[in-house]
PDB file of C-alpha atoms in Angstrom:
ATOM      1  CA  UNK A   1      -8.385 -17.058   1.704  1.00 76.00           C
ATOM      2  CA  UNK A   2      -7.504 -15.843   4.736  1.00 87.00           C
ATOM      3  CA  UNK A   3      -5.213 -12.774   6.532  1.00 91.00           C
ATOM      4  CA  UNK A   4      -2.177 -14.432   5.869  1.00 89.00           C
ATOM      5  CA  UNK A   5      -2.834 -15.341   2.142  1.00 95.00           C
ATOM      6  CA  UNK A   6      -0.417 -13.768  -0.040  1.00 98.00           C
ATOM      7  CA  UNK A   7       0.102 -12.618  -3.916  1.00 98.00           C
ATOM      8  CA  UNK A   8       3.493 -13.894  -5.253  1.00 98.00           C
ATOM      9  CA  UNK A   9       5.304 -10.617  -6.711  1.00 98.00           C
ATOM     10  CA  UNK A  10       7.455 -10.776  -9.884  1.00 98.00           C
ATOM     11  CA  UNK A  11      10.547 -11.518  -8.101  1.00 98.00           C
ATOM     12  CA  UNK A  12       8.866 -14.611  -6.159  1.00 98.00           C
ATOM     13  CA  UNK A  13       8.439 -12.956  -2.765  1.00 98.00           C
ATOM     14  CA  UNK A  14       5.338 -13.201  -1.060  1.00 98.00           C
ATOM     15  CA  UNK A  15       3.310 -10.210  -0.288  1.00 98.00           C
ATOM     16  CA  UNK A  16      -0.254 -10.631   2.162  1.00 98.00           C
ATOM     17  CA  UNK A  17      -3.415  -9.598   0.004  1.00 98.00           C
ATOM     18  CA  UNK A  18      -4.171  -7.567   3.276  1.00 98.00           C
ATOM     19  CA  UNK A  19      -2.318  -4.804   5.369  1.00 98.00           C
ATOM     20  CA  UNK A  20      -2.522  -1.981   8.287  1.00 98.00           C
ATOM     21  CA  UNK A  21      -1.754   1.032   7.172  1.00 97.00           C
ATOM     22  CA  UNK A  22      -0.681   4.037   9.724  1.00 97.00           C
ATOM     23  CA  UNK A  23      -0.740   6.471   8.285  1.00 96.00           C
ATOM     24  CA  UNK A  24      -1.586   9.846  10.815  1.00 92.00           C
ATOM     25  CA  UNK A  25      -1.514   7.923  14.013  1.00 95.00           C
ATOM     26  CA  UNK A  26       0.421   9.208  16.125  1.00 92.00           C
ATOM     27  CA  UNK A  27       3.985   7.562  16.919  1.00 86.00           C
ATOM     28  CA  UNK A  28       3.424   6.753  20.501  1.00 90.00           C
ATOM     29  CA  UNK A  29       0.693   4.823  22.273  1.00 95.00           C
ATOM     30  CA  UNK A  30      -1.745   5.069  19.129  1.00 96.00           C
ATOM     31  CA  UNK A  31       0.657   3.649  16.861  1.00 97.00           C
ATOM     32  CA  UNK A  32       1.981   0.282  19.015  1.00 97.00           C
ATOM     33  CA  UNK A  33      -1.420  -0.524  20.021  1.00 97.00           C
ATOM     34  CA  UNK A  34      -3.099  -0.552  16.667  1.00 98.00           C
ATOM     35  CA  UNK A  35      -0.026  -2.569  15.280  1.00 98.00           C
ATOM     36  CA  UNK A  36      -0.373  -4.662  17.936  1.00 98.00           C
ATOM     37  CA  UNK A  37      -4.148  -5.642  17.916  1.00 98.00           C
ATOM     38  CA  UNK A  38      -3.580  -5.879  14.044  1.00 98.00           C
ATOM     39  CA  UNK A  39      -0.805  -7.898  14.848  1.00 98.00           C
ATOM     40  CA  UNK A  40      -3.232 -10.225  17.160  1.00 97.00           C
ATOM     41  CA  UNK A  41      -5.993 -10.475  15.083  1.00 97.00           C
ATOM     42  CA  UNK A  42      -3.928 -11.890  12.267  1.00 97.00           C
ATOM     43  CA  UNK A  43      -2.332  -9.295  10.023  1.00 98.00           C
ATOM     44  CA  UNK A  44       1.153 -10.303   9.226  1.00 98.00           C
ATOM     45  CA  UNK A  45       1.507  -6.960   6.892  1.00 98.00           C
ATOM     46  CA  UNK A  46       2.754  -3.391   7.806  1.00 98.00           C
ATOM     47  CA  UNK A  47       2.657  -0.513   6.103  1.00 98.00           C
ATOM     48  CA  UNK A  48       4.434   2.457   7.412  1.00 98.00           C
ATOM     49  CA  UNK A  49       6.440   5.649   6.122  1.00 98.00           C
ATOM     50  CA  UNK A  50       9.228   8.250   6.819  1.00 98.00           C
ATOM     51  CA  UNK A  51       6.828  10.960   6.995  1.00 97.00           C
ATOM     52  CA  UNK A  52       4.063   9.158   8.840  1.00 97.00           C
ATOM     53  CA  UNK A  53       6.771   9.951  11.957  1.00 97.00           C
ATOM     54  CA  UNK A  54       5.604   6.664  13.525  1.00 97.00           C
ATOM     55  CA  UNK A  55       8.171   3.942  12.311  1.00 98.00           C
ATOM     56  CA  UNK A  56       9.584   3.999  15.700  1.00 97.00           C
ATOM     57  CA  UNK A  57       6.181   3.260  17.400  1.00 97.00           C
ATOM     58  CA  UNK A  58       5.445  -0.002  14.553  1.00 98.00           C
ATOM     59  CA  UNK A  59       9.149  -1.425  15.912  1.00 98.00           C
ATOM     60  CA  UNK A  60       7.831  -1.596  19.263  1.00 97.00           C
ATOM     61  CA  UNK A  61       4.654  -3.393  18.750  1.00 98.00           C
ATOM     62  CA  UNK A  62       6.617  -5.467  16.252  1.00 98.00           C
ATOM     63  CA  UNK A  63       8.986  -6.133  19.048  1.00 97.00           C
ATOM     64  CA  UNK A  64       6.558  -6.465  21.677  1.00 97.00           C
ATOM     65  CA  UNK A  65       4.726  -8.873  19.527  1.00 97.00           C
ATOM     66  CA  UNK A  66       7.190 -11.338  20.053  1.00 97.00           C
ATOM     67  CA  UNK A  67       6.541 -12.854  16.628  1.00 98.00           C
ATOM     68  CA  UNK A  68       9.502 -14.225  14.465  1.00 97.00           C
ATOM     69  CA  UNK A  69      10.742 -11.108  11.802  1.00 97.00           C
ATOM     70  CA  UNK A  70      10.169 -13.368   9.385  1.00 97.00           C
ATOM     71  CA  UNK A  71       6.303 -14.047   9.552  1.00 97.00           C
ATOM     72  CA  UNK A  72       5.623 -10.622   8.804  1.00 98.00           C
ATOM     73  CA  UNK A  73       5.694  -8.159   6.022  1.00 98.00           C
ATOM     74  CA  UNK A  74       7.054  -4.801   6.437  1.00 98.00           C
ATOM     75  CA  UNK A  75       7.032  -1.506   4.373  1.00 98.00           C
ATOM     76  CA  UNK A  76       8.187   1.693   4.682  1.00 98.00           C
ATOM     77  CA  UNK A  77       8.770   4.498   1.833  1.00 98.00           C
ATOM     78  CA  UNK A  78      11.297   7.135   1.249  1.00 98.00           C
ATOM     79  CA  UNK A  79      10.095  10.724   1.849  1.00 98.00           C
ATOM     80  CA  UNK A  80      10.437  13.692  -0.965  1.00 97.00           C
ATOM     81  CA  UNK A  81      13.017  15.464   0.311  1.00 97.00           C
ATOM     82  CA  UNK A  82      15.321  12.344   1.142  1.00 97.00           C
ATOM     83  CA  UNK A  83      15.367  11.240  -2.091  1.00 98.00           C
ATOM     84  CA  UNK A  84      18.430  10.959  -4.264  1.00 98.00           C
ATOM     85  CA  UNK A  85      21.247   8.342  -4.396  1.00 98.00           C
ATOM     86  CA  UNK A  86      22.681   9.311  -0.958  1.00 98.00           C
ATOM     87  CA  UNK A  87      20.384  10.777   0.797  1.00 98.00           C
ATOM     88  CA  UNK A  88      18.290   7.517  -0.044  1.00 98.00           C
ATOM     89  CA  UNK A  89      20.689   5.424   1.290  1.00 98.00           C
ATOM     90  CA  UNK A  90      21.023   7.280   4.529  1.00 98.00           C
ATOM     91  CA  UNK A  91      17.317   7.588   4.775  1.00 98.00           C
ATOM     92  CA  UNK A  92      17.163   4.129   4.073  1.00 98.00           C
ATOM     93  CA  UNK A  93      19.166   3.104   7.517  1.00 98.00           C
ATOM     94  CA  UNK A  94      17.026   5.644   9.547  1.00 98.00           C
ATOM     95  CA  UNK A  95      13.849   4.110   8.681  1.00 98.00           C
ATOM     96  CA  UNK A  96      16.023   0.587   9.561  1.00 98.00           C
ATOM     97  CA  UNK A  97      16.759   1.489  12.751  1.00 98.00           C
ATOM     98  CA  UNK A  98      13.744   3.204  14.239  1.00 98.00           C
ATOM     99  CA  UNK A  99      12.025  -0.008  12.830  1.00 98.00           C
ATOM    100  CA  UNK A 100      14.196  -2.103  14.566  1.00 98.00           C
ATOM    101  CA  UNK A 101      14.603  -4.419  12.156  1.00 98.00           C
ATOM    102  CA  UNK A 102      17.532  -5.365   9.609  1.00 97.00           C
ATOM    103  CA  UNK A 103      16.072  -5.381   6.593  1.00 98.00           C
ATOM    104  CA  UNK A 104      12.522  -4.661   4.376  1.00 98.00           C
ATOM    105  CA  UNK A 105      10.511  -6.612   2.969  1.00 98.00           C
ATOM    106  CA  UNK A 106       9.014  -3.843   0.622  1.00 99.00           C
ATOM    107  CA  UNK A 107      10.543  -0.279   0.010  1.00 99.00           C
ATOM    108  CA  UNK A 108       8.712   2.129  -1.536  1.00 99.00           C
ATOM    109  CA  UNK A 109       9.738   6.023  -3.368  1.00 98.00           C
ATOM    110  CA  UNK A 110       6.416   8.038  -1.601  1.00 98.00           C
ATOM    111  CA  UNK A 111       5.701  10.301  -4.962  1.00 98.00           C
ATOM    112  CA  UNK A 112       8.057  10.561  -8.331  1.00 98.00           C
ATOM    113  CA  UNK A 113       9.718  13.580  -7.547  1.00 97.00           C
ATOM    114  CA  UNK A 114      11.123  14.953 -10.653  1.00 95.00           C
ATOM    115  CA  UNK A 115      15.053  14.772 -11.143  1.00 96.00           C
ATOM    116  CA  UNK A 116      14.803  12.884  -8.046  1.00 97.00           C
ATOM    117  CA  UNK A 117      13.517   9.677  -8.307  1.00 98.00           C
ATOM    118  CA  UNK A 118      15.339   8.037 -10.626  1.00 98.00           C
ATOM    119  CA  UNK A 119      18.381   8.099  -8.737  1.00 98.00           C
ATOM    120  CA  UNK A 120      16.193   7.193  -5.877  1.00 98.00           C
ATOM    121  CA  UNK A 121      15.460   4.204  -7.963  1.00 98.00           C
ATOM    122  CA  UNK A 122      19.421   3.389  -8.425  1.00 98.00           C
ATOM    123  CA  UNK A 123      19.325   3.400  -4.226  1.00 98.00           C
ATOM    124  CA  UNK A 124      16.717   1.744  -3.695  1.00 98.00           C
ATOM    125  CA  UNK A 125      18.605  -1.333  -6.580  1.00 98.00           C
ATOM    126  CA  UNK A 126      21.414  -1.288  -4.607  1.00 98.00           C
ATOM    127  CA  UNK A 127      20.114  -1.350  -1.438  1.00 98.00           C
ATOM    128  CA  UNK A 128      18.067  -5.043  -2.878  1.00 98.00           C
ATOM    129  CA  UNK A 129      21.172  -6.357  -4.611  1.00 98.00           C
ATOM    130  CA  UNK A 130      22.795  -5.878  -1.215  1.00 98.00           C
ATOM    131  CA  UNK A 131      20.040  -8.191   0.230  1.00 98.00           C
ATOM    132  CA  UNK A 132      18.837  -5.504   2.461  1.00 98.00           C
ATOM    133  CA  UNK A 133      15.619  -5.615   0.729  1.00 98.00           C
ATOM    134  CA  UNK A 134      13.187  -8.208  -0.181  1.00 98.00           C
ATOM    135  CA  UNK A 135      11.474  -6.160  -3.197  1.00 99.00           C
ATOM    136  CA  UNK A 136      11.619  -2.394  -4.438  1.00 99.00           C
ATOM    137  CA  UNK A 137       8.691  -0.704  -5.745  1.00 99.00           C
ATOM    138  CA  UNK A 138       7.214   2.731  -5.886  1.00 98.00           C
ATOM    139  CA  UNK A 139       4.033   4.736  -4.880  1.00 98.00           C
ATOM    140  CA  UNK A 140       1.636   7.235  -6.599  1.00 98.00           C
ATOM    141  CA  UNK A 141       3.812   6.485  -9.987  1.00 98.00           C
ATOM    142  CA  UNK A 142       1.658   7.075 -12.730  1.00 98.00           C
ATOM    143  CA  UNK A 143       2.008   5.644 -16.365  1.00 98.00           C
ATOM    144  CA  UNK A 144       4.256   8.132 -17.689  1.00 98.00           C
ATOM    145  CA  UNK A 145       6.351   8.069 -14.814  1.00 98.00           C
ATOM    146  CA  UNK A 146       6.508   4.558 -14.880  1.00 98.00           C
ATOM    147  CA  UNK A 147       7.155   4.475 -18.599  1.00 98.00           C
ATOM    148  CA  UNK A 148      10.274   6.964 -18.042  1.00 98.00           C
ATOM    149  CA  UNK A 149      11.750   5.082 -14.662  1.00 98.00           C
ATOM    150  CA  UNK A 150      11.365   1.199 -16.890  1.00 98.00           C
ATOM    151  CA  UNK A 151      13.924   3.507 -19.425  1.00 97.00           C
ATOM    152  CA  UNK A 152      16.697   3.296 -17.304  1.00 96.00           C
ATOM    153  CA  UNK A 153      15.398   0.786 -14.429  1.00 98.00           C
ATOM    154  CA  UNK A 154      18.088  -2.545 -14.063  1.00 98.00           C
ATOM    155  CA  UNK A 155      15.240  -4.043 -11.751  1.00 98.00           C
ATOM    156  CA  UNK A 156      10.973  -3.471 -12.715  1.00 98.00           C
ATOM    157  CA  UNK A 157       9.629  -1.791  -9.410  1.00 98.00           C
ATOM    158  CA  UNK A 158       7.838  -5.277  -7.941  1.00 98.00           C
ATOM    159  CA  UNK A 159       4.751  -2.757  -6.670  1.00 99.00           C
ATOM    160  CA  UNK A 160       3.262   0.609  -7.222  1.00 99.00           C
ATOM    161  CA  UNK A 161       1.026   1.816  -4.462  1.00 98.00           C
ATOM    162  CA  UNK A 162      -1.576   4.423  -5.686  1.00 98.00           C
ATOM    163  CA  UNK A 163      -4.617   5.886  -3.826  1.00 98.00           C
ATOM    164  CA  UNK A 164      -7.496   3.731  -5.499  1.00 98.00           C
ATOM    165  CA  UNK A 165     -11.088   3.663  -4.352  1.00 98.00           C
ATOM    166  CA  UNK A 166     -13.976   3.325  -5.343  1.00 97.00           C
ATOM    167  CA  UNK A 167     -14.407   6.934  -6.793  1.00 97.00           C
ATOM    168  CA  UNK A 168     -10.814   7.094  -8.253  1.00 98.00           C
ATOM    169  CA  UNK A 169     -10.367   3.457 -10.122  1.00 96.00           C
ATOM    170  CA  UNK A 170      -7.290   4.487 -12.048  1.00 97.00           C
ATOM    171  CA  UNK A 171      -8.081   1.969 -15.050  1.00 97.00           C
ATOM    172  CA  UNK A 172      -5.099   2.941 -17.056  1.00 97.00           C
ATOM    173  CA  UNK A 173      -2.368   2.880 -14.694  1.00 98.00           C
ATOM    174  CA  UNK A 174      -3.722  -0.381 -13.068  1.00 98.00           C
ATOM    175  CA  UNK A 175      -3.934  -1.922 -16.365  1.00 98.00           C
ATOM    176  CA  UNK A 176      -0.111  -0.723 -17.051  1.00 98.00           C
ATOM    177  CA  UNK A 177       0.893  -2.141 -14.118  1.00 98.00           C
ATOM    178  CA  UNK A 178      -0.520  -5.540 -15.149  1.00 98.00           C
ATOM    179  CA  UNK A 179       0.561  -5.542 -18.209  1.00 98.00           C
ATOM    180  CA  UNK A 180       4.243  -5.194 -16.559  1.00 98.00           C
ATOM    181  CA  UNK A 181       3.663  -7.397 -13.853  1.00 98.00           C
ATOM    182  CA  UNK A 182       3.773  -4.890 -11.378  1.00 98.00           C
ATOM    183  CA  UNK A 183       1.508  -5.516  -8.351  1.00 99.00           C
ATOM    184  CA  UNK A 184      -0.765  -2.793  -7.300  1.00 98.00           C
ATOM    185  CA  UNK A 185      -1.793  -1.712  -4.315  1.00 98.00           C
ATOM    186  CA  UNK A 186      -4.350   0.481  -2.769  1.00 98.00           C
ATOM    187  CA  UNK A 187      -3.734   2.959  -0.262  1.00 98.00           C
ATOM    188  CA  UNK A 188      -7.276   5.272   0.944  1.00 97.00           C
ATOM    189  CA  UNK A 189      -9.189   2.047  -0.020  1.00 98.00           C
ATOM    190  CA  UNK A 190     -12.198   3.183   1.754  1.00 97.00           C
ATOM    191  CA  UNK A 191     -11.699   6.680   0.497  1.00 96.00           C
ATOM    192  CA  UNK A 192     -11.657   7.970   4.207  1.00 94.00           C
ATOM    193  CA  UNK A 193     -15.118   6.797   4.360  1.00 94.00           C
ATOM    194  CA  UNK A 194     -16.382   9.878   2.599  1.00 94.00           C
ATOM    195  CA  UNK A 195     -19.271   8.024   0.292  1.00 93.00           C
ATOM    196  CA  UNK A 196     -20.241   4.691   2.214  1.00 96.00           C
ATOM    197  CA  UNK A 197     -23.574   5.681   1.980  1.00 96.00           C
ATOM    198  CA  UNK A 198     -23.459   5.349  -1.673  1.00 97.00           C
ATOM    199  CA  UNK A 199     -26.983   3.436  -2.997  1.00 98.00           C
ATOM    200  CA  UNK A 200     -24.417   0.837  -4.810  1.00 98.00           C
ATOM    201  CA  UNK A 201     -22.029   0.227  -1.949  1.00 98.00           C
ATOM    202  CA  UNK A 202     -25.548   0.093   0.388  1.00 98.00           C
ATOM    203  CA  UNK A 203     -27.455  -2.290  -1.642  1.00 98.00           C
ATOM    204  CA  UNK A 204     -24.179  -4.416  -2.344  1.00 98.00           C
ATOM    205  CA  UNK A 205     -23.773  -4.570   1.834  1.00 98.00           C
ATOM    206  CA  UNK A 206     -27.439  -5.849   2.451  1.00 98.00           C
ATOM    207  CA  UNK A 207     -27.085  -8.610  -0.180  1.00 98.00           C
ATOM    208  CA  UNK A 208     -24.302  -9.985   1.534  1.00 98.00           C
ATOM    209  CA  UNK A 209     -25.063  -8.880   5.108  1.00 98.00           C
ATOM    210  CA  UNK A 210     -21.625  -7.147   5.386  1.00 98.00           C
ATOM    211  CA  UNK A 211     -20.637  -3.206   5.762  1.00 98.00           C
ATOM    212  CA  UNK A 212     -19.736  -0.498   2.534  1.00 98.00           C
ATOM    213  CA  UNK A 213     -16.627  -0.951   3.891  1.00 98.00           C
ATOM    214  CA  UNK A 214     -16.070  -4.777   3.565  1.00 98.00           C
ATOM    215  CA  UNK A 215     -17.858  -4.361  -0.015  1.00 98.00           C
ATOM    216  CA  UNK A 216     -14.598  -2.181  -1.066  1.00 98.00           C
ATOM    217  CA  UNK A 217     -11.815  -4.040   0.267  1.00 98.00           C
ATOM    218  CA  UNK A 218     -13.563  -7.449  -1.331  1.00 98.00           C
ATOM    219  CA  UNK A 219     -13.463  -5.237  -4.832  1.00 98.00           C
ATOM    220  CA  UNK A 220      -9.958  -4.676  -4.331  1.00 98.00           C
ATOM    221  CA  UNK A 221      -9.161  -8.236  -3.759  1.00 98.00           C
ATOM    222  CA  UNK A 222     -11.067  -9.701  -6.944  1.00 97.00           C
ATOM    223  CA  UNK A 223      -8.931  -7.170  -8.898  1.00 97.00           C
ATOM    224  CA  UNK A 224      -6.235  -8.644  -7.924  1.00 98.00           C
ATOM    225  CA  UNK A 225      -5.280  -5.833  -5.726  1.00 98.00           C
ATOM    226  CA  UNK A 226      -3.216  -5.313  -2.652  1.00 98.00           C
ATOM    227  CA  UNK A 227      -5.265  -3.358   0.311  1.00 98.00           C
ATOM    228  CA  UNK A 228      -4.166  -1.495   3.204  1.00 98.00           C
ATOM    229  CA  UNK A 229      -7.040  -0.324   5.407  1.00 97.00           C
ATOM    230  CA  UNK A 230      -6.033   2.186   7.880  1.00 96.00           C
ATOM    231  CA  UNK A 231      -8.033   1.643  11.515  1.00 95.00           C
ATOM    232  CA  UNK A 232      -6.532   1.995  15.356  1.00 95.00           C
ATOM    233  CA  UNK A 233     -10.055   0.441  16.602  1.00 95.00           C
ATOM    234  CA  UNK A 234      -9.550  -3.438  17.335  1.00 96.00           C
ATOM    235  CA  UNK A 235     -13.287  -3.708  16.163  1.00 97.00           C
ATOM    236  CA  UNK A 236     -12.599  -1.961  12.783  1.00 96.00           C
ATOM    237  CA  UNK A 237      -9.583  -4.314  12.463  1.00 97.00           C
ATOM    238  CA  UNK A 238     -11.636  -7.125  12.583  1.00 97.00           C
ATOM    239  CA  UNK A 239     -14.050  -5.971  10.169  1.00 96.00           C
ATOM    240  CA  UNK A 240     -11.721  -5.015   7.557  1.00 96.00           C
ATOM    241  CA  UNK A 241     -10.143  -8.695   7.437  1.00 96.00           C
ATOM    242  CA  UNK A 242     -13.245 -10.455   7.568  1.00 97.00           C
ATOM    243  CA  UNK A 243     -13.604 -10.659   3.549  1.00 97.00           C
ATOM    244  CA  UNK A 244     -12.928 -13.807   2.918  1.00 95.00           C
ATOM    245  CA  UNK A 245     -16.537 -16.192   3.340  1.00 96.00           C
ATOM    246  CA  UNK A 246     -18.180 -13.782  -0.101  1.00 97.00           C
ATOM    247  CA  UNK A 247     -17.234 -13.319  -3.341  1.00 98.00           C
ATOM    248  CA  UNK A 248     -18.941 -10.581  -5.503  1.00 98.00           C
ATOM    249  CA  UNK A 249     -20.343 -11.615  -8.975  1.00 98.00           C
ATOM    250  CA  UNK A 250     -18.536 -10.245 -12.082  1.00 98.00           C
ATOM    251  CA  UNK A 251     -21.305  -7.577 -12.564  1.00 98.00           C
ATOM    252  CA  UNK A 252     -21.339  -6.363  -9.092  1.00 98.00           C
ATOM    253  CA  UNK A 253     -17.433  -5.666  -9.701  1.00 98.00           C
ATOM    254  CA  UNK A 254     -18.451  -3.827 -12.626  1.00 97.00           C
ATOM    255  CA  UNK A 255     -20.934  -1.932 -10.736  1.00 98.00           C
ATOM    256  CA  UNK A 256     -18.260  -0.245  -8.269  1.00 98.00           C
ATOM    257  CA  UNK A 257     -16.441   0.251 -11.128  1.00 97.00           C
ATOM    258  CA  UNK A 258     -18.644   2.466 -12.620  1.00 97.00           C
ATOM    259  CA  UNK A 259     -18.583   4.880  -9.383  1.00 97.00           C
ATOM    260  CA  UNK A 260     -15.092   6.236 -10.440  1.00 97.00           C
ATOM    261  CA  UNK A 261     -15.597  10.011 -10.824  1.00 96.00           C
ATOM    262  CA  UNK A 262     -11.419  10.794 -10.894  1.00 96.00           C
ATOM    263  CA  UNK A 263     -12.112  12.259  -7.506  1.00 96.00           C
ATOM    264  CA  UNK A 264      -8.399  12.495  -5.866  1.00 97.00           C
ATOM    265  CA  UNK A 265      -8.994  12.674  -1.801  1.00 96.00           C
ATOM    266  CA  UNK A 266      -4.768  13.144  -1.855  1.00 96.00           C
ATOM    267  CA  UNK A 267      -2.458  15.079  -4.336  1.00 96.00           C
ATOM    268  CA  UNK A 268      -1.925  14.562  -8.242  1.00 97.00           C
ATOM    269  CA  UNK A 269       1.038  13.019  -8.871  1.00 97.00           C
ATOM    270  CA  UNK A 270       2.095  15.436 -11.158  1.00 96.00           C
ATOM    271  CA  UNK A 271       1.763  18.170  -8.868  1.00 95.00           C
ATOM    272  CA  UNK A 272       3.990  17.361  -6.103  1.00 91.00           C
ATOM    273  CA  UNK A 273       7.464  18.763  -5.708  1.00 73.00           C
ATOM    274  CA  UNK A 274       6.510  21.858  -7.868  1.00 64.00           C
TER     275      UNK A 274
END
């Protein structure tokens, strides 16, 4: 495996195992360097967002790059209080054109805003049978919202992106999401770095000579997880993509498993928009 491997989503469109995300750096000269040493290290797969304010700082490393549109993977997500079937649509062409690009590969509804998102979800349908996106999905969805959207859905979101680490392995919704062929992916992987000095993540790093870090974002990928370490340090960069010469045994998987505590580092689900 490598950088540019890639899961094949539901609808046939290929996704990279591994992403950047940007989340809080800032739009400017943060932003369009870390893309672009991401960018020439290998990563073909972008994660961005309407309220990360930076989508117009991620169009110009893309565009600075100089590599071809398609040979890379972007995403972006629709903010809470854009959502609805217009206001999606409009926010849709915003995030478009401060991307500089002409379509998505992968648009996302940030958190299921209640009477909201499901006619987010008709927007974000019409906006892929258009062609104007490669695949649809959702973030921070859990099962129940899930279970109401698939009610009324035409199209099965192709991804939900939850915060999953280590300490908050959300076993039934990533189980759901298998079950409907829904790929997951992980956003906090590293859990901002907050328990790396855990014994099992430690001992787990000096059996295979590699960091905490590089311990999690192998876990994620034996799950059969999606990843999308955050770093602006070329260094960093490198060490999150270098994941591919191990492979943790089945009980060693089992062992991070049993870390989760249900420790949330961002917002319930449930809670937002109240």
């Amino acid at each position: 495996m490598s950088l540019t491997d890639t899961t094949t989503l539901s609808n046939g469109v290929k996704m990279p195992w591994v992403g950047l995300g940007v989340y809080k750096m800032d739009s400017g000269e943060e932003v369009v360097n870390a893309v672009r040493s991401a960018l020439d290290l290998g990563y073909r797969h972008l994660d961005t967002a309407s309220f990360y304010d930076n989508e117009e700082g991620v169009g110009q490393a893309i565009k600075e790059s100089g590599l071809p549109r398609e040979e890379l993977f972007i995403t972006t997500k629709v903010w809470n209080d854009e959502q609805g079937y217009e206001e999606t649509l409009e926010a849709f062409n915003r995030s478009i054109t401060k991307l500089g690009v002409d379509y998505l590969d992968l648009y996302l509804i940030h958190w299921p805003i209640q009477g909201k998102y499901k006619d987010t979800w008709k927007a974000l349908e019409k906006l892929y049978k258009d062609g104007k996106i490669k695949a649809i999905g959702v973030s921070n969805f859990l099962t129940h919202h899930l279970e109401d959207l698939l009610n009324e859905a035409e199209i099965k979101p192709m991804v939900n992106q939850i915060e999953l680490h280590p300490e908050l392995y959300q076993k039934e919704t990533v189980d759901y999401c298998k079950q409907q062929d829904i790929q997951v992916e992980a956003w906090s992987p590293i859990g901002r770095g907050n328990y790396l000095d855990n014994p099992v993540l430690q001992e787990l790093a000096e059996e295979y000579n590699k960091t905490p870090a590089q311990i999690i974002l192998r876990w994620d990928l034996q799950q059969g997880i999606v990843t999308i370490p955050k770093s602006t340090h070329k260094e960093r960069q490198q060490e999150n993509a270098d994941l591919f010469d191990f492979e943790l045994k089945d009980n060693e998987v089992e062992k991070i498993n049993g870390l989760n505590k249900n420790n949330r580092l961002g917002p319930h689900p449930d809670e937002i928009g109240k």
